[in-house]
């Protein structure tokens, strides 16, 4: 297959690179479509069944996402992230439009909605690792921090725009119209992704037969050897993209990826810190916030203001990184932001006045957005492109697969011990992630590329 590569564009800033902007447009369109989709799914499920049944339908996508996420990283590294993202968005678009047509023609009940949610979860298991691995293939390494900031802004924009668009779709034509709108937005991403070019790497990742055989025999040894020489600064990529490899065993690939992360002096503790931060963060900022607003008497509008404060803070952090493109002493800043953000999470659980809660939420968003974007940039710059799909899948497993399943337990704990105690425990777990960053010298001293 012909390799599609971008022409040399040395030192071109990511925000002025048409290739990166095409990717960003595709990503933003897909994320807006996702937001419209989940709103339409919630609305259709509530109209078709009981509240308990609707809750099951909305949350069922987390199960295949959790089970298949690690395998999705192997698929992204084997087939190439660009190809996987294109295929994932195509499948999601077709599935959503099919359900939209079904809802327009009939009243099929909950089963098609549950099947669609399961399919979305399964596709997300390969989509998320591929999305995480793609930026390193389309821009220079010294632009990856800026790309993470741009990606964060796209996420904020999608969350702000997606819900009103979904509401307009439902008001205009019910759930069928909203699903149709979601499918159309996801469809926009496909031609944009097709036009995205890969910088100097084969989009299919094919290598010579001799190289394939050697890589299959020595995958784990190569990972260990590469990690043994990792400097404190960001290492240059040393291996070609390990995409489709004839006869390679997927389980062996997964083990090689896990060994690469475990033995890497930066990625190993970084992935652990990300997992702890996400595990402590998801409960309080989702079901916990709903219960907190109810107990404090803030109501739905008050909860909306708290979420808006969080969104503004996270957007400001993304804007900072998108404009600056780099922060010095990235490891130290990441650890400090994690610890300070954990203190703010604990303070939110003690807030009684709504203005104070909004201010704290803004601070949480700023610190969490900063640490999250820096963690993403460090994953991108420290990870060998050959392993980025698997690295992303492991880093995303807790936040997108396991943590959502913990929300019923968080709600039960709040019912038993109150919001203050549960927020304090969650803050301690988040803070432990920051301690991990600061405790490992290689991670604490790591710098982003200039």
CSV table of C-alpha atoms in Angstrom, one decimal:
chain,number,residue,atom,x,y,z
A,1,UNK,CA,0.0,0.0,0.0
A,2,UNK,CA,1.2,3.5,-0.8
A,3,UNK,CA,2.5,5.4,2.2
A,4,UNK,CA,0.9,8.7,2.7
A,5,UNK,CA,3.3,11.1,4.4
A,6,UNK,CA,3.2,14.8,5.1
A,7,UNK,CA,5.9,17.0,3.4
A,8,UNK,CA,8.6,18.3,5.7
A,9,UNK,CA,7.2,21.3,7.6
A,10,UNK,CA,9.9,21.9,10.2
A,11,UNK,CA,9.0,24.2,13.1
A,12,UNK,CA,5.5,24.8,11.9
A,13,UNK,CA,3.3,25.6,15.0
A,14,UNK,CA,0.4,23.1,15.4
A,15,UNK,CA,-2.2,25.8,15.4
A,16,UNK,CA,-1.0,26.9,11.9
A,17,UNK,CA,-0.6,23.4,10.5
A,18,UNK,CA,-3.5,22.6,8.1
A,19,UNK,CA,-2.9,18.9,8.7
A,20,UNK,CA,-3.4,19.3,12.5
A,21,UNK,CA,-6.4,21.6,11.9
A,22,UNK,CA,-8.1,19.0,9.8
A,23,UNK,CA,-7.5,16.5,12.5
A,24,UNK,CA,-8.8,18.9,15.1
A,25,UNK,CA,-11.9,19.6,13.0
A,26,UNK,CA,-12.6,15.9,12.7
A,27,UNK,CA,-12.1,15.4,16.4
A,28,UNK,CA,-14.4,18.3,17.4
A,29,UNK,CA,-17.1,17.2,15.0
A,30,UNK,CA,-17.0,13.6,16.3
A,31,UNK,CA,-17.1,14.8,20.0
A,32,UNK,CA,-20.0,17.1,19.4
A,33,UNK,CA,-21.8,14.2,17.8
A,34,UNK,CA,-21.0,12.1,20.8
A,35,UNK,CA,-22.6,14.6,23.1
A,36,UNK,CA,-25.7,14.8,21.0
A,37,UNK,CA,-25.8,11.0,20.9
A,38,UNK,CA,-25.7,10.5,24.6
A,39,UNK,CA,-28.4,13.2,25.2
A,40,UNK,CA,-30.6,11.5,22.5
A,41,UNK,CA,-29.9,8.1,24.1
A,42,UNK,CA,-30.9,9.3,27.5
A,43,UNK,CA,-34.1,10.9,26.2
A,44,UNK,CA,-35.1,7.9,24.1
A,45,UNK,CA,-34.5,5.5,27.0
A,46,UNK,CA,-36.5,7.5,29.5
A,47,UNK,CA,-39.4,7.7,27.0
A,48,UNK,CA,-39.3,3.9,26.2
A,49,UNK,CA,-38.8,2.5,29.7
A,50,UNK,CA,-38.7,3.1,33.5
A,51,UNK,CA,-36.1,5.3,35.1
A,52,UNK,CA,-34.2,2.2,36.3
A,53,UNK,CA,-34.2,0.7,32.8
A,54,UNK,CA,-33.1,3.9,31.3
A,55,UNK,CA,-30.2,4.1,33.7
A,56,UNK,CA,-29.1,0.6,32.7
A,57,UNK,CA,-29.3,1.5,29.0
A,58,UNK,CA,-27.3,4.7,29.4
A,59,UNK,CA,-24.5,3.1,31.5
A,60,UNK,CA,-24.3,-0.3,29.7
A,61,UNK,CA,-21.6,1.0,27.3
A,62,UNK,CA,-19.0,1.2,30.1
A,63,UNK,CA,-18.9,-2.6,30.3
A,64,UNK,CA,-17.5,-3.5,26.8
A,65,UNK,CA,-15.3,-0.4,27.0
A,66,UNK,CA,-13.7,-1.7,30.2
A,67,UNK,CA,-13.4,-5.3,28.9
A,68,UNK,CA,-12.0,-4.5,25.5
A,69,UNK,CA,-9.9,-1.4,26.1
A,70,UNK,CA,-6.5,-3.1,26.4
A,71,UNK,CA,-7.2,-5.1,23.2
A,72,UNK,CA,-8.2,-1.9,21.5
A,73,UNK,CA,-4.7,-0.6,22.1
A,74,UNK,CA,-3.2,-3.6,20.4
A,75,UNK,CA,-5.6,-3.1,17.4
A,76,UNK,CA,-4.6,0.6,17.2
A,77,UNK,CA,-0.9,-0.2,17.1
A,78,UNK,CA,-1.3,-3.0,14.6
A,79,UNK,CA,-3.5,-1.4,12.1
A,80,UNK,CA,-2.4,2.2,12.6
A,81,UNK,CA,-4.3,4.9,14.6
A,82,UNK,CA,-5.6,6.8,11.5
A,83,UNK,CA,-7.1,3.8,10.0
A,84,UNK,CA,-8.7,2.7,13.3
A,85,UNK,CA,-10.2,6.2,14.0
A,86,UNK,CA,-11.7,6.4,10.4
A,87,UNK,CA,-13.2,2.9,10.8
A,88,UNK,CA,-14.5,3.6,14.3
A,89,UNK,CA,-16.3,6.8,13.2
A,90,UNK,CA,-17.7,5.1,10.2
A,91,UNK,CA,-19.2,2.3,12.3
A,92,UNK,CA,-20.6,4.7,14.8
A,93,UNK,CA,-22.1,6.9,12.1
A,94,UNK,CA,-23.9,4.0,10.4
A,95,UNK,CA,-25.2,2.5,13.6
A,96,UNK,CA,-26.6,5.8,14.9
A,97,UNK,CA,-28.3,6.6,11.6
A,98,UNK,CA,-29.8,3.1,11.5
A,99,UNK,CA,-31.3,3.6,14.9
A,100,UNK,CA,-32.5,7.0,13.9
A,101,UNK,CA,-34.3,5.5,10.9
A,102,UNK,CA,-35.7,2.7,13.1
A,103,UNK,CA,-37.1,5.2,15.7
A,104,UNK,CA,-38.6,7.3,12.9
A,105,UNK,CA,-40.4,4.3,11.4
A,106,UNK,CA,-41.5,2.5,14.6
A,107,UNK,CA,-41.4,2.4,18.4
A,108,UNK,CA,-39.0,-0.5,19.0
A,109,UNK,CA,-38.5,-0.2,22.7
A,110,UNK,CA,-35.3,-0.4,24.7
A,111,UNK,CA,-33.5,-3.3,23.0
A,112,UNK,CA,-32.2,-1.3,20.0
A,113,UNK,CA,-31.1,1.4,22.3
A,114,UNK,CA,-29.2,-1.0,24.6
A,115,UNK,CA,-27.6,-2.7,21.5
A,116,UNK,CA,-26.5,0.7,20.2
A,117,UNK,CA,-25.0,1.6,23.6
A,118,UNK,CA,-23.1,-1.7,23.7
A,119,UNK,CA,-21.8,-1.2,20.2
A,120,UNK,CA,-20.7,2.4,21.1
A,121,UNK,CA,-18.8,1.0,24.1
A,122,UNK,CA,-17.1,-1.7,22.0
A,123,UNK,CA,-16.1,0.8,19.3
A,124,UNK,CA,-14.9,3.2,22.0
A,125,UNK,CA,-12.5,0.5,23.2
A,126,UNK,CA,-10.5,0.8,19.9
A,127,UNK,CA,-11.4,4.5,19.2
A,128,UNK,CA,-9.9,5.9,22.4
A,129,UNK,CA,-6.4,4.3,22.1
A,130,UNK,CA,-6.3,5.3,18.4
A,131,UNK,CA,-7.2,8.9,19.2
A,132,UNK,CA,-4.5,9.0,21.8
A,133,UNK,CA,-1.9,7.6,19.4
A,134,UNK,CA,-2.7,9.7,16.4
A,135,UNK,CA,-1.3,13.2,17.4
A,136,UNK,CA,2.3,11.9,17.6
A,137,UNK,CA,1.9,10.8,13.9
A,138,UNK,CA,0.7,14.1,12.5
A,139,UNK,CA,2.9,16.8,14.2
A,140,UNK,CA,6.3,17.3,15.6
A,141,UNK,CA,7.1,16.2,19.1
A,142,UNK,CA,7.7,19.7,20.3
A,143,UNK,CA,4.1,20.6,19.3
A,144,UNK,CA,2.4,17.8,21.2
A,145,UNK,CA,1.7,19.8,24.3
A,146,UNK,CA,0.0,22.5,22.2
A,147,UNK,CA,-2.0,19.8,20.5
A,148,UNK,CA,-3.2,18.5,23.9
A,149,UNK,CA,-4.3,22.0,24.7
A,150,UNK,CA,-6.1,22.3,21.4
A,151,UNK,CA,-7.7,18.9,22.0
A,152,UNK,CA,-8.9,20.1,25.5
A,153,UNK,CA,-10.5,23.2,23.9
A,154,UNK,CA,-12.3,21.0,21.4
A,155,UNK,CA,-13.6,18.9,24.3
A,156,UNK,CA,-14.9,22.0,26.1
A,157,UNK,CA,-16.4,23.3,22.9
A,158,UNK,CA,-18.1,20.0,22.3
A,159,UNK,CA,-19.6,19.8,25.8
A,160,UNK,CA,-20.9,23.4,25.6
A,161,UNK,CA,-22.4,23.0,22.0
A,162,UNK,CA,-23.5,19.4,22.0
A,163,UNK,CA,-26.2,19.5,24.7
A,164,UNK,CA,-28.1,22.5,23.2
A,165,UNK,CA,-27.8,21.0,19.7
A,166,UNK,CA,-29.2,17.7,21.0
A,167,UNK,CA,-32.0,19.6,22.8
A,168,UNK,CA,-32.9,21.4,19.5
A,169,UNK,CA,-32.9,18.1,17.7
A,170,UNK,CA,-35.3,16.5,20.2
A,171,UNK,CA,-37.5,19.6,20.1
A,172,UNK,CA,-37.6,19.5,16.3
A,173,UNK,CA,-38.2,15.9,15.7
A,174,UNK,CA,-37.8,13.8,18.8
A,175,UNK,CA,-35.1,11.3,19.5
A,176,UNK,CA,-35.0,10.2,15.9
A,177,UNK,CA,-34.0,13.7,14.7
A,178,UNK,CA,-31.4,14.0,17.5
A,179,UNK,CA,-29.9,10.6,16.5
A,180,UNK,CA,-29.9,11.7,12.9
A,181,UNK,CA,-28.1,14.9,13.9
A,182,UNK,CA,-25.5,13.0,15.9
A,183,UNK,CA,-24.9,10.6,12.9
A,184,UNK,CA,-24.4,13.6,10.6
A,185,UNK,CA,-21.9,15.2,12.9
A,186,UNK,CA,-19.9,12.0,13.2
A,187,UNK,CA,-20.0,11.6,9.4
A,188,UNK,CA,-18.4,15.0,8.9
A,189,UNK,CA,-15.3,13.7,10.7
A,190,UNK,CA,-14.7,10.8,8.2
A,191,UNK,CA,-13.6,12.8,5.1
A,192,UNK,CA,-11.5,15.1,7.3
A,193,UNK,CA,-9.7,12.2,8.8
A,194,UNK,CA,-9.1,10.7,5.3
A,195,UNK,CA,-7.3,13.9,4.4
A,196,UNK,CA,-5.1,13.8,7.4
A,197,UNK,CA,-1.5,12.9,6.5
A,198,UNK,CA,1.0,10.9,8.5
A,199,UNK,CA,4.4,12.5,9.1
A,200,UNK,CA,7.1,10.1,7.8
A,201,UNK,CA,5.5,6.9,9.2
A,202,UNK,CA,3.6,4.3,7.2
A,203,UNK,CA,-0.1,4.6,7.9
A,204,UNK,CA,-0.4,0.8,7.8
A,205,UNK,CA,2.8,0.3,9.7
A,206,UNK,CA,4.1,-2.5,7.4
A,207,UNK,CA,7.7,-3.5,7.7
A,208,UNK,CA,10.0,-5.9,6.0
A,209,UNK,CA,9.5,-9.6,6.7
A,210,UNK,CA,12.9,-9.9,8.4
A,211,UNK,CA,12.0,-7.0,10.7
A,212,UNK,CA,8.6,-8.5,11.4
A,213,UNK,CA,10.1,-11.8,12.4
A,214,UNK,CA,12.7,-10.2,14.6
A,215,UNK,CA,10.1,-7.9,16.3
A,216,UNK,CA,7.8,-10.8,17.0
A,217,UNK,CA,10.6,-12.8,18.6
A,218,UNK,CA,12.0,-10.0,20.7
A,219,UNK,CA,9.1,-7.7,21.5
A,220,UNK,CA,9.4,-7.8,25.2
A,221,UNK,CA,13.2,-7.8,25.2
A,222,UNK,CA,13.2,-4.8,22.9
A,223,UNK,CA,10.8,-2.9,25.2
A,224,UNK,CA,13.0,-3.6,28.3
A,225,UNK,CA,16.2,-2.6,26.4
A,226,UNK,CA,14.6,0.6,25.2
A,227,UNK,CA,13.4,1.5,28.7
A,228,UNK,CA,16.8,0.8,30.2
A,229,UNK,CA,18.3,3.7,28.3
A,230,UNK,CA,15.5,6.2,28.8
A,231,UNK,CA,17.1,9.6,29.7
A,232,UNK,CA,15.4,12.1,32.0
A,233,UNK,CA,14.3,14.2,29.1
A,234,UNK,CA,12.0,13.0,26.3
A,235,UNK,CA,13.6,10.3,24.3
A,236,UNK,CA,13.5,10.3,20.5
A,237,UNK,CA,11.3,7.6,18.8
A,238,UNK,CA,13.5,4.6,18.3
A,239,UNK,CA,11.2,2.1,16.6
A,240,UNK,CA,9.0,2.1,13.5
A,241,UNK,CA,5.3,1.9,13.9
A,242,UNK,CA,4.3,-1.6,14.9
A,243,UNK,CA,1.1,-1.7,13.0
A,244,UNK,CA,-0.1,-4.8,11.1
A,245,UNK,CA,2.4,-7.6,11.5
A,246,UNK,CA,1.7,-10.9,9.7
A,247,UNK,CA,1.4,-13.8,12.1
A,248,UNK,CA,2.0,-11.7,15.2
A,249,UNK,CA,0.0,-12.8,18.3
A,250,UNK,CA,-2.3,-10.2,19.8
A,251,UNK,CA,-1.8,-11.6,23.3
A,252,UNK,CA,2.0,-11.4,22.9
A,253,UNK,CA,1.6,-7.8,21.6
A,254,UNK,CA,-0.4,-6.9,24.7
A,255,UNK,CA,2.1,-8.5,27.1
A,256,UNK,CA,4.9,-6.6,25.3
A,257,UNK,CA,3.0,-3.3,25.7
A,258,UNK,CA,2.4,-3.9,29.4
A,259,UNK,CA,6.1,-4.8,29.8
A,260,UNK,CA,7.1,-1.7,28.0
A,261,UNK,CA,5.0,0.5,30.4
A,262,UNK,CA,6.1,-1.4,33.5
A,263,UNK,CA,9.8,-1.0,32.8
A,264,UNK,CA,9.7,2.5,31.6
A,265,UNK,CA,11.0,4.9,34.3
A,266,UNK,CA,8.6,7.7,33.3
A,267,UNK,CA,5.5,6.0,31.8
A,268,UNK,CA,5.1,3.3,34.5
A,269,UNK,CA,4.6,5.7,37.4
A,270,UNK,CA,2.8,8.2,35.1
A,271,UNK,CA,0.1,5.6,34.2
A,272,UNK,CA,-0.3,4.8,37.9
A,273,UNK,CA,-0.7,8.4,38.8
A,274,UNK,CA,-3.3,8.9,36.0
A,275,UNK,CA,-5.2,5.9,37.3
A,276,UNK,CA,-5.3,7.1,40.9
A,277,UNK,CA,-6.3,10.6,39.8
A,278,UNK,CA,-9.2,9.3,37.6
A,279,UNK,CA,-10.4,6.8,40.2
A,280,UNK,CA,-10.7,9.6,42.9
A,281,UNK,CA,-12.1,12.2,40.5
A,282,UNK,CA,-14.9,10.5,38.6
A,283,UNK,CA,-17.2,9.8,41.5
A,284,UNK,CA,-17.3,13.2,43.2
A,285,UNK,CA,-17.6,15.1,39.9
A,286,UNK,CA,-20.5,13.0,38.6
A,287,UNK,CA,-23.0,11.3,40.9
A,288,UNK,CA,-21.3,12.9,43.9
A,289,UNK,CA,-22.0,16.4,42.6
A,290,UNK,CA,-25.6,15.6,42.0
A,291,UNK,CA,-26.1,14.4,45.5
A,292,UNK,CA,-24.1,17.3,46.9
A,293,UNK,CA,-26.3,19.9,45.1
A,294,UNK,CA,-29.4,18.1,46.4
A,295,UNK,CA,-28.2,18.0,50.0
A,296,UNK,CA,-27.1,21.7,50.0
A,297,UNK,CA,-30.4,22.8,48.3
A,298,UNK,CA,-28.6,24.3,45.3
A,299,UNK,CA,-31.0,22.5,42.9
A,300,UNK,CA,-30.3,21.7,39.3
A,301,UNK,CA,-29.5,25.2,38.4
A,302,UNK,CA,-26.9,25.4,41.1
A,303,UNK,CA,-25.3,22.2,40.0
A,304,UNK,CA,-25.2,23.7,36.5
A,305,UNK,CA,-23.3,26.7,37.8
A,306,UNK,CA,-20.8,24.4,39.6
A,307,UNK,CA,-20.3,22.4,36.4
A,308,UNK,CA,-19.9,25.7,34.4
A,309,UNK,CA,-17.2,26.8,36.9
A,310,UNK,CA,-15.3,23.5,36.3
A,311,UNK,CA,-15.7,23.9,32.5
A,312,UNK,CA,-14.3,27.4,32.6
A,313,UNK,CA,-11.3,26.4,34.6
A,314,UNK,CA,-10.6,23.4,32.4
A,315,UNK,CA,-11.0,25.5,29.3
A,316,UNK,CA,-8.5,28.1,30.7
A,317,UNK,CA,-5.9,25.4,31.3
A,318,UNK,CA,-6.3,24.1,27.8
A,319,UNK,CA,-6.1,27.6,26.3
A,320,UNK,CA,-2.8,28.2,28.3
A,321,UNK,CA,-1.2,25.1,26.9
A,322,UNK,CA,-2.5,25.8,23.4
A,323,UNK,CA,-1.0,29.3,23.4
A,324,UNK,CA,2.3,28.6,25.1
A,325,UNK,CA,2.9,25.2,23.6
A,326,UNK,CA,5.1,24.2,26.5
A,327,UNK,CA,5.6,24.5,30.2
A,328,UNK,CA,9.0,24.1,31.9
A,329,UNK,CA,9.5,21.5,34.6
A,330,UNK,CA,6.5,19.5,33.4
A,331,UNK,CA,6.8,16.7,35.8
A,332,UNK,CA,7.0,18.9,38.8
A,333,UNK,CA,4.1,21.1,37.7
A,334,UNK,CA,2.0,18.0,37.0
A,335,UNK,CA,2.6,16.6,40.5
A,336,UNK,CA,2.0,19.9,42.2
A,337,UNK,CA,-1.2,20.4,40.2
A,338,UNK,CA,-2.5,17.0,41.2
A,339,UNK,CA,-1.9,17.6,44.9
A,340,UNK,CA,-3.4,21.1,44.8
A,341,UNK,CA,-6.4,19.8,42.8
A,342,UNK,CA,-6.9,17.0,45.4
A,343,UNK,CA,-7.1,19.6,48.2
A,344,UNK,CA,-9.7,21.5,46.1
A,345,UNK,CA,-11.8,18.4,45.6
A,346,UNK,CA,-11.9,17.8,49.4
A,347,UNK,CA,-12.8,21.5,49.9
A,348,UNK,CA,-15.7,21.2,47.4
A,349,UNK,CA,-17.3,18.5,49.7
A,350,UNK,CA,-17.3,20.9,52.6
A,351,UNK,CA,-18.7,23.9,50.7
A,352,UNK,CA,-22.1,25.1,51.9
A,353,UNK,CA,-22.6,28.3,49.9
A,354,UNK,CA,-23.1,28.1,46.1
A,355,UNK,CA,-20.7,30.9,45.1
A,356,UNK,CA,-17.9,29.3,47.1
A,357,UNK,CA,-18.6,25.9,45.4
A,358,UNK,CA,-18.5,27.6,42.0
A,359,UNK,CA,-15.2,29.2,42.8
A,360,UNK,CA,-13.7,25.9,44.1
A,361,UNK,CA,-15.0,24.1,41.0
A,362,UNK,CA,-13.3,26.6,38.8
A,363,UNK,CA,-10.0,26.0,40.6
A,364,UNK,CA,-10.5,22.2,40.3
A,365,UNK,CA,-11.1,22.6,36.6
A,366,UNK,CA,-8.0,24.7,36.2
A,367,UNK,CA,-5.8,22.3,38.1
A,368,UNK,CA,-7.3,19.1,36.7
A,369,UNK,CA,-7.2,20.5,33.2
A,370,UNK,CA,-3.6,21.5,33.6
A,371,UNK,CA,-2.5,18.2,35.1
A,372,UNK,CA,-4.6,16.1,32.6
A,373,UNK,CA,-3.2,17.9,29.6
A,374,UNK,CA,0.4,17.6,30.8
A,375,UNK,CA,-0.1,13.9,31.5
A,376,UNK,CA,-1.4,13.5,28.0
A,377,UNK,CA,1.6,15.4,26.6
A,378,UNK,CA,4.0,13.4,28.6
A,379,UNK,CA,2.4,10.1,27.4
A,380,UNK,CA,2.8,11.4,23.8
A,381,UNK,CA,6.4,12.6,24.1
A,382,UNK,CA,7.8,9.8,26.3
A,383,UNK,CA,6.1,6.9,24.6
A,384,UNK,CA,7.6,5.2,21.6
A,385,UNK,CA,5.1,5.6,18.7
A,386,UNK,CA,5.1,1.8,18.2
A,387,UNK,CA,3.5,1.4,21.6
A,388,UNK,CA,1.3,4.5,21.9
A,389,UNK,CA,-2.0,2.7,21.3
A,390,UNK,CA,-1.3,0.3,24.1
A,391,UNK,CA,0.0,3.0,26.4
A,392,UNK,CA,-3.2,5.1,25.8
A,393,UNK,CA,-5.4,2.1,26.4
A,394,UNK,CA,-3.9,1.3,29.7
A,395,UNK,CA,-4.0,5.0,30.8
A,396,UNK,CA,-7.6,5.3,29.7
A,397,UNK,CA,-8.8,2.0,31.2
A,398,UNK,CA,-9.5,3.4,34.6
A,399,UNK,CA,-11.1,6.7,33.7
A,400,UNK,CA,-13.3,5.4,30.8
A,401,UNK,CA,-13.8,1.7,31.8
A,402,UNK,CA,-13.5,1.1,35.5
A,403,UNK,CA,-14.3,4.4,37.2
A,404,UNK,CA,-17.8,4.8,35.7
A,405,UNK,CA,-18.7,1.4,37.1
A,406,UNK,CA,-17.7,2.7,40.6
A,407,UNK,CA,-20.4,5.5,40.6
A,408,UNK,CA,-23.1,3.3,42.2
A,409,UNK,CA,-20.7,2.5,45.0
A,410,UNK,CA,-19.8,6.2,45.4
A,411,UNK,CA,-23.6,7.0,45.7
A,412,UNK,CA,-24.0,4.2,48.3
A,413,UNK,CA,-21.0,5.5,50.3
A,414,UNK,CA,-22.5,9.0,50.3
A,415,UNK,CA,-25.7,7.7,51.6
A,416,UNK,CA,-24.0,5.9,54.4
A,417,UNK,CA,-21.3,8.4,55.4
A,418,UNK,CA,-22.2,11.7,53.8
A,419,UNK,CA,-20.7,13.8,51.0
A,420,UNK,CA,-18.0,15.3,53.2
A,421,UNK,CA,-16.4,12.0,54.1
A,422,UNK,CA,-16.6,10.5,50.6
A,423,UNK,CA,-15.2,13.7,49.0
A,424,UNK,CA,-12.3,13.6,51.6
A,425,UNK,CA,-11.5,10.0,50.6
A,426,UNK,CA,-11.7,10.8,46.9
A,427,UNK,CA,-9.4,13.8,47.5
A,428,UNK,CA,-6.9,11.5,49.3
A,429,UNK,CA,-6.9,9.1,46.3
A,430,UNK,CA,-6.4,12.0,43.8
A,431,UNK,CA,-3.6,13.4,46.0
A,432,UNK,CA,-1.9,10.0,46.1
A,433,UNK,CA,-1.6,10.3,42.3
A,434,UNK,CA,0.3,13.6,42.7
A,435,UNK,CA,2.5,12.0,45.4
A,436,UNK,CA,3.4,9.2,42.9
A,437,UNK,CA,4.5,11.9,40.3
A,438,UNK,CA,6.6,13.7,42.9
A,439,UNK,CA,8.1,10.5,44.4
A,440,UNK,CA,9.7,9.1,41.2
A,441,UNK,CA,12.7,11.2,40.3
A,442,UNK,CA,12.6,10.4,36.5
A,443,UNK,CA,9.0,11.5,36.3
A,444,UNK,CA,9.4,14.5,38.6
A,445,UNK,CA,12.3,15.9,36.6
A,446,UNK,CA,11.0,15.1,33.1
A,447,UNK,CA,10.7,18.0,30.6
A,448,UNK,CA,8.7,18.4,27.5
A,449,UNK,CA,10.6,18.9,24.2
A,450,UNK,CA,11.5,22.4,23.3
